[in-house]
Amino acid sequence: MTIEIFTDGACSGNPGPGGWGAIVRQDGRETELCGGEMNTTNNRMEMMGVIAALESLQNQFTAPITARVSTDSQYVQKGISEWIHGWKRRGWQTADKKPVKNVDLWKQMDALASGNKIEWCWVRGHAGHVENERADALARRGIEMARAGVTIPAKVLI
């Protein structure tokens, strides 16, 4: 069984209030997740969507999972599937010896993905991809939650 995950992040200003959204589809069910932060960046919110989705699965399975993560963020898709190997080899530094941005979230995402079989897919954002549009709407809801001071992520089982 392949679990399907669709994620997005958004920011109102960059940095500014931000939100993330995720849809997790497994066994014919869908779970929608969203949340946000007041002072953040778009890239951090893109990463948080993936992290929240993987965390939601963590307690459900004892064996490794097989999942397909679809994101409109090339930063996330290339970061986790290509760039991270060099960053880790260089002690979390870029090729030009600068610290990797968002290293806290990269380490968290790497730990959650480790030991699982995950396909990292890029989809064009705002191009009519149904689940990406839904994840974008959830991310925008996350911005409103952050502005309202809601700190607990929302989770809805569909």
PDB file of C-alpha atoms in Angstrom:
ATOM      1  CA  MET A   1       0.000   0.000   0.000  1.00  0.00           C
ATOM      2  CA  THR A   2       1.362   3.372  -1.024  1.00  0.00           C
ATOM      3  CA  ILE A   3       0.287   6.296   1.117  1.00  0.00           C
ATOM      4  CA  GLU A   4      -0.270   9.478  -0.852  1.00  0.00           C
ATOM      5  CA  ILE A   5       0.706  12.813   0.698  1.00  0.00           C
ATOM      6  CA  PHE A   6       0.043  16.238  -0.812  1.00  0.00           C
ATOM      7  CA  THR A   7       1.541  19.308   0.871  1.00  0.00           C
ATOM      8  CA  ASP A   8       1.848  23.048   0.479  1.00  0.00           C
ATOM      9  CA  GLY A   9       3.064  26.081   2.372  1.00  0.00           C
ATOM     10  CA  ALA A  10       2.215  29.755   2.132  1.00  0.00           C
ATOM     11  CA  CYS A  11       3.325  33.047   3.610  1.00  0.00           C
ATOM     12  CA  SER A  12       1.726  36.478   3.730  1.00  0.00           C
ATOM     13  CA  GLY A  13       4.948  38.410   3.353  1.00  0.00           C
ATOM     14  CA  ASN A  14       8.213  36.517   3.430  1.00  0.00           C
ATOM     15  CA  PRO A  15       8.924  36.502   6.316  1.00  0.00           C
ATOM     16  CA  GLY A  16       5.493  36.999   7.788  1.00  0.00           C
ATOM     17  CA  PRO A  17       2.492  34.995   8.968  1.00  0.00           C
ATOM     18  CA  GLY A  18       2.680  31.580   7.347  1.00  0.00           C
ATOM     19  CA  GLY A  19       0.689  28.407   7.044  1.00  0.00           C
ATOM     20  CA  TRP A  20       1.124  24.844   5.904  1.00  0.00           C
ATOM     21  CA  GLY A  21      -1.337  22.237   4.710  1.00  0.00           C
ATOM     22  CA  ALA A  22      -1.243  18.509   4.036  1.00  0.00           C
ATOM     23  CA  ILE A  23      -3.560  15.809   2.788  1.00  0.00           C
ATOM     24  CA  VAL A  24      -2.755  12.221   3.745  1.00  0.00           C
ATOM     25  CA  ARG A  25      -4.581   9.526   1.754  1.00  0.00           C
ATOM     26  CA  GLN A  26      -4.457   5.922   2.927  1.00  0.00           C
ATOM     27  CA  ASP A  27      -6.830   2.958   2.842  1.00  0.00           C
ATOM     28  CA  GLY A  28      -9.541   5.005   1.119  1.00  0.00           C
ATOM     29  CA  ARG A  29      -9.498   7.688   3.835  1.00  0.00           C
ATOM     30  CA  GLU A  30      -8.131  11.190   3.782  1.00  0.00           C
ATOM     31  CA  THR A  31      -6.878  13.314   6.618  1.00  0.00           C
ATOM     32  CA  GLU A  32      -6.427  17.058   6.203  1.00  0.00           C
ATOM     33  CA  LEU A  33      -3.866  18.818   8.380  1.00  0.00           C
ATOM     34  CA  CYS A  34      -3.029  22.508   8.690  1.00  0.00           C
ATOM     35  CA  GLY A  35      -1.280  24.931  10.987  1.00  0.00           C
ATOM     36  CA  GLY A  36       0.781  28.076  10.958  1.00  0.00           C
ATOM     37  CA  GLU A  37       3.214  30.443  12.613  1.00  0.00           C
ATOM     38  CA  MET A  38       3.295  34.218  12.905  1.00  0.00           C
ATOM     39  CA  ASN A  39       6.873  35.000  11.883  1.00  0.00           C
ATOM     40  CA  THR A  40       8.156  32.499   9.357  1.00  0.00           C
ATOM     41  CA  THR A  41       9.100  31.969   5.726  1.00  0.00           C
ATOM     42  CA  ASN A  42       7.479  30.244   2.787  1.00  0.00           C
ATOM     43  CA  ASN A  43      10.205  27.580   2.664  1.00  0.00           C
ATOM     44  CA  ARG A  44       9.748  26.719   6.338  1.00  0.00           C
ATOM     45  CA  MET A  45       6.005  26.340   5.810  1.00  0.00           C
ATOM     46  CA  GLU A  46       6.543  24.117   2.757  1.00  0.00           C
ATOM     47  CA  MET A  47       8.739  21.895   4.942  1.00  0.00           C
ATOM     48  CA  MET A  48       6.285  21.903   7.862  1.00  0.00           C
ATOM     49  CA  GLY A  49       3.527  20.492   5.635  1.00  0.00           C
ATOM     50  CA  VAL A  50       5.686  17.458   4.875  1.00  0.00           C
ATOM     51  CA  ILE A  51       6.856  17.093   8.474  1.00  0.00           C
ATOM     52  CA  ALA A  52       3.306  17.243   9.858  1.00  0.00           C
ATOM     53  CA  ALA A  53       2.114  14.633   7.351  1.00  0.00           C
ATOM     54  CA  LEU A  54       4.964  12.232   8.158  1.00  0.00           C
ATOM     55  CA  GLU A  55       4.509  12.791  11.892  1.00  0.00           C
ATOM     56  CA  SER A  56       0.807  11.935  11.554  1.00  0.00           C
ATOM     57  CA  LEU A  57       1.809   8.512  10.243  1.00  0.00           C
ATOM     58  CA  GLN A  58       4.564   7.858  12.774  1.00  0.00           C
ATOM     59  CA  ASN A  59       2.394   6.227  15.447  1.00  0.00           C
ATOM     60  CA  GLN A  60       0.237   4.245  13.011  1.00  0.00           C
ATOM     61  CA  PHE A  61       2.903   1.938  11.598  1.00  0.00           C
ATOM     62  CA  THR A  62       5.637  -0.160  13.148  1.00  0.00           C
ATOM     63  CA  ALA A  63       7.033  -1.300   9.791  1.00  0.00           C
ATOM     64  CA  PRO A  64       8.508   1.080   7.234  1.00  0.00           C
ATOM     65  CA  ILE A  65       5.962   2.896   5.098  1.00  0.00           C
ATOM     66  CA  THR A  66       5.814   3.366   1.344  1.00  0.00           C
ATOM     67  CA  ALA A  67       4.636   6.849   0.444  1.00  0.00           C
ATOM     68  CA  ARG A  68       4.503   9.328  -2.413  1.00  0.00           C
ATOM     69  CA  VAL A  69       4.921  12.951  -1.310  1.00  0.00           C
ATOM     70  CA  SER A  70       3.725  15.540  -3.837  1.00  0.00           C
ATOM     71  CA  THR A  71       4.824  19.122  -3.297  1.00  0.00           C
ATOM     72  CA  ASP A  72       4.970  22.242  -5.444  1.00  0.00           C
ATOM     73  CA  SER A  73       8.218  23.215  -3.713  1.00  0.00           C
ATOM     74  CA  GLN A  74      11.362  22.354  -5.636  1.00  0.00           C
ATOM     75  CA  TYR A  75      13.216  23.461  -2.490  1.00  0.00           C
ATOM     76  CA  VAL A  76      11.624  20.573  -0.575  1.00  0.00           C
ATOM     77  CA  GLN A  77      11.691  18.022  -3.400  1.00  0.00           C
ATOM     78  CA  LYS A  78      15.296  18.624  -4.435  1.00  0.00           C
ATOM     79  CA  GLY A  79      16.460  19.339  -0.890  1.00  0.00           C
ATOM     80  CA  ILE A  80      15.337  16.007   0.549  1.00  0.00           C
ATOM     81  CA  SER A  81      16.080  13.832  -2.477  1.00  0.00           C
ATOM     82  CA  GLU A  82      19.307  15.401  -3.816  1.00  0.00           C
ATOM     83  CA  TRP A  83      20.962  18.189  -1.833  1.00  0.00           C
ATOM     84  CA  ILE A  84      20.661  16.672   1.658  1.00  0.00           C
ATOM     85  CA  HIS A  85      23.303  14.007   0.976  1.00  0.00           C
ATOM     86  CA  GLY A  86      26.000  16.622   0.335  1.00  0.00           C
ATOM     87  CA  TRP A  87      24.831  18.788   3.232  1.00  0.00           C
ATOM     88  CA  LYS A  88      25.177  15.866   5.633  1.00  0.00           C
ATOM     89  CA  ARG A  89      28.585  14.896   4.222  1.00  0.00           C
ATOM     90  CA  ARG A  90      29.801  18.481   4.718  1.00  0.00           C
ATOM     91  CA  GLY A  91      28.441  18.753   8.280  1.00  0.00           C
ATOM     92  CA  TRP A  92      25.262  20.625   7.259  1.00  0.00           C
ATOM     93  CA  GLN A  93      27.069  23.170   5.130  1.00  0.00           C
ATOM     94  CA  THR A  94      26.357  24.136   1.536  1.00  0.00           C
ATOM     95  CA  ALA A  95      28.887  23.592  -1.251  1.00  0.00           C
ATOM     96  CA  ASP A  96      30.176  27.136  -0.663  1.00  0.00           C
ATOM     97  CA  LYS A  97      30.719  26.420   3.062  1.00  0.00           C
ATOM     98  CA  LYS A  98      27.695  28.343   4.370  1.00  0.00           C
ATOM     99  CA  PRO A  99      25.340  26.896   6.980  1.00  0.00           C
ATOM    100  CA  VAL A 100      22.296  25.168   5.489  1.00  0.00           C
ATOM    101  CA  LYS A 101      19.174  27.276   5.997  1.00  0.00           C
ATOM    102  CA  ASN A 102      16.355  25.630   7.965  1.00  0.00           C
ATOM    103  CA  VAL A 103      18.722  22.923   9.189  1.00  0.00           C
ATOM    104  CA  ASP A 104      16.428  22.192  12.149  1.00  0.00           C
ATOM    105  CA  LEU A 105      13.587  21.254   9.802  1.00  0.00           C
ATOM    106  CA  TRP A 106      15.831  19.389   7.348  1.00  0.00           C
ATOM    107  CA  LYS A 107      17.107  17.217  10.204  1.00  0.00           C
ATOM    108  CA  GLN A 108      13.549  16.595  11.403  1.00  0.00           C
ATOM    109  CA  MET A 109      12.314  15.706   7.903  1.00  0.00           C
ATOM    110  CA  ASP A 110      15.327  13.464   7.318  1.00  0.00           C
ATOM    111  CA  ALA A 111      14.703  11.601  10.575  1.00  0.00           C
ATOM    112  CA  LEU A 112      11.012  11.102   9.730  1.00  0.00           C
ATOM    113  CA  ALA A 113      11.800   9.885   6.206  1.00  0.00           C
ATOM    114  CA  SER A 114      14.687   7.639   7.271  1.00  0.00           C
ATOM    115  CA  GLY A 115      13.952   3.932   6.980  1.00  0.00           C
ATOM    116  CA  ASN A 116      10.857   4.515   4.859  1.00  0.00           C
ATOM    117  CA  LYS A 117      10.435   4.226   1.106  1.00  0.00           C
ATOM    118  CA  ILE A 118       9.371   7.693  -0.017  1.00  0.00           C
ATOM    119  CA  GLU A 119       9.033   8.976  -3.553  1.00  0.00           C
ATOM    120  CA  TRP A 120       9.443  12.772  -3.650  1.00  0.00           C
ATOM    121  CA  CYS A 121       7.398  14.299  -6.493  1.00  0.00           C
ATOM    122  CA  TRP A 122       7.245  17.874  -7.695  1.00  0.00           C
ATOM    123  CA  VAL A 123       3.954  19.203  -9.086  1.00  0.00           C
ATOM    124  CA  ARG A 124       3.415  22.612 -10.665  1.00  0.00           C
ATOM    125  CA  GLY A 125       1.664  24.877  -8.158  1.00  0.00           C
ATOM    126  CA  HIS A 126      -1.479  26.820  -9.010  1.00  0.00           C
ATOM    127  CA  ALA A 127      -1.931  24.812 -12.198  1.00  0.00           C
ATOM    128  CA  GLY A 128      -5.182  22.997 -11.454  1.00  0.00           C
ATOM    129  CA  HIS A 129      -3.715  19.962  -9.619  1.00  0.00           C
ATOM    130  CA  VAL A 130      -6.722  19.174  -7.408  1.00  0.00           C
ATOM    131  CA  GLU A 131      -4.877  17.991  -4.314  1.00  0.00           C
ATOM    132  CA  ASN A 132      -2.260  20.743  -4.575  1.00  0.00           C
ATOM    133  CA  GLU A 133      -5.035  23.335  -4.718  1.00  0.00           C
ATOM    134  CA  ARG A 134      -6.626  21.740  -1.639  1.00  0.00           C
ATOM    135  CA  ALA A 135      -3.280  21.743   0.198  1.00  0.00           C
ATOM    136  CA  ASP A 136      -2.855  25.416  -0.750  1.00  0.00           C
ATOM    137  CA  ALA A 137      -6.290  26.216   0.711  1.00  0.00           C
ATOM    138  CA  LEU A 138      -5.274  24.405   3.916  1.00  0.00           C
ATOM    139  CA  ALA A 139      -2.025  26.400   4.051  1.00  0.00           C
ATOM    140  CA  ARG A 140      -4.000  29.620   3.727  1.00  0.00           C
ATOM    141  CA  ARG A 141      -6.261  28.432   6.543  1.00  0.00           C
ATOM    142  CA  GLY A 142      -3.056  27.900   8.548  1.00  0.00           C
ATOM    143  CA  ILE A 143      -2.133  31.571   7.996  1.00  0.00           C
ATOM    144  CA  GLU A 144      -5.507  32.611   9.404  1.00  0.00           C
ATOM    145  CA  MET A 145      -5.033  30.272  12.368  1.00  0.00           C
ATOM    146  CA  ALA A 146      -1.643  31.873  13.084  1.00  0.00           C
ATOM    147  CA  ARG A 147      -3.136  35.359  12.881  1.00  0.00           C
ATOM    148  CA  ALA A 148      -5.878  34.268  15.292  1.00  0.00           C
ATOM    149  CA  GLY A 149      -3.304  32.911  17.754  1.00  0.00           C
ATOM    150  CA  VAL A 150      -4.263  29.239  17.269  1.00  0.00           C
ATOM    151  CA  THR A 151      -1.139  27.221  18.020  1.00  0.00           C
ATOM    152  CA  ILE A 152      -2.538  23.676  17.829  1.00  0.00           C
ATOM    153  CA  PRO A 153      -2.601  22.269  14.289  1.00  0.00           C
ATOM    154  CA  ALA A 154      -6.006  21.308  12.907  1.00  0.00           C
ATOM    155  CA  LYS A 155      -6.686  17.740  11.829  1.00  0.00           C
ATOM    156  CA  VAL A 156      -9.795  16.612   9.960  1.00  0.00           C
ATOM    157  CA  LEU A 157     -10.542  13.027   8.907  1.00  0.00           C
ATOM    158  CA  ILE A 158     -12.564  12.933   5.688  1.00  0.00           C
TER     159      ILE A 158
END
